[in-house]
């Protein structure tokens, strides 16, 4: 079975920083696009950032310039560095793995909570 486990969430003040990590049990990790999504209470899950199997990054406009996604293909992990956090960033953050070649596959972690409050 495939597992994605997020960590690093917590409470931070506005303007602060957090680094989220996602550890995976995915074989052939380098054929997956890896991404981060978030869901705030009462809202739909939204895209945050993705890094392709080739290392190409894309971000939601709301986090561009503040968040950085990275991956380590030796450790099969993906991180999200979050700087200059705003109250609107508060959400449960989910790690996502999407197979980029062959038969489609999509996996999600259990989520880690980020709270931004003074």
PDB file of C-alpha atoms in Angstrom, residues 12-15 38 40 43 66 84-91 93 114-118:
ATOM      1  CA  UNK A  12       2.467  30.289  13.797  1.00  0.00           C
ATOM      2  CA  UNK A  13       1.966  34.034  14.025  1.00  0.00           C
ATOM      3  CA  UNK A  14       1.195  36.118  10.940  1.00  0.00           C
ATOM      4  CA  UNK A  15       4.433  36.815   9.132  1.00  0.00           C
ATOM      5  CA  UNK A  38      -5.034  22.844   1.432  1.00  0.00           C
ATOM      6  CA  UNK A  40      -9.872  25.578   5.214  1.00  0.00           C
ATOM      7  CA  UNK A  43     -14.119  25.768   1.861  1.00  0.00           C
ATOM      8  CA  UNK A  66       6.072  33.202  -0.327  1.00  0.00           C
ATOM      9  CA  UNK A  84       5.304  35.372   5.393  1.00  0.00           C
ATOM     10  CA  UNK A  85       2.269  33.411   6.499  1.00  0.00           C
ATOM     11  CA  UNK A  86      -1.122  35.092   6.493  1.00  0.00           C
ATOM     12  CA  UNK A  87      -4.345  34.228   8.317  1.00  0.00           C
ATOM     13  CA  UNK A  88      -5.792  33.103   4.966  1.00  0.00           C
ATOM     14  CA  UNK A  89      -3.098  30.411   4.830  1.00  0.00           C
ATOM     15  CA  UNK A  90      -4.642  28.603   7.801  1.00  0.00           C
ATOM     16  CA  UNK A  91      -5.882  25.214   6.640  1.00  0.00           C
ATOM     17  CA  UNK A  93      -2.420  20.902   4.195  1.00  0.00           C
ATOM     18  CA  UNK A 114      -1.526  24.900   9.931  1.00  0.00           C
ATOM     19  CA  UNK A 115      -2.925  27.614  12.163  1.00  0.00           C
ATOM     20  CA  UNK A 116      -1.977  31.265  11.653  1.00  0.00           C
ATOM     21  CA  UNK A 117      -2.974  33.397  14.606  1.00  0.00           C
ATOM     22  CA  UNK A 118      -1.614  36.152  16.795  1.00  0.00           C
TER      23      UNK A 118
END
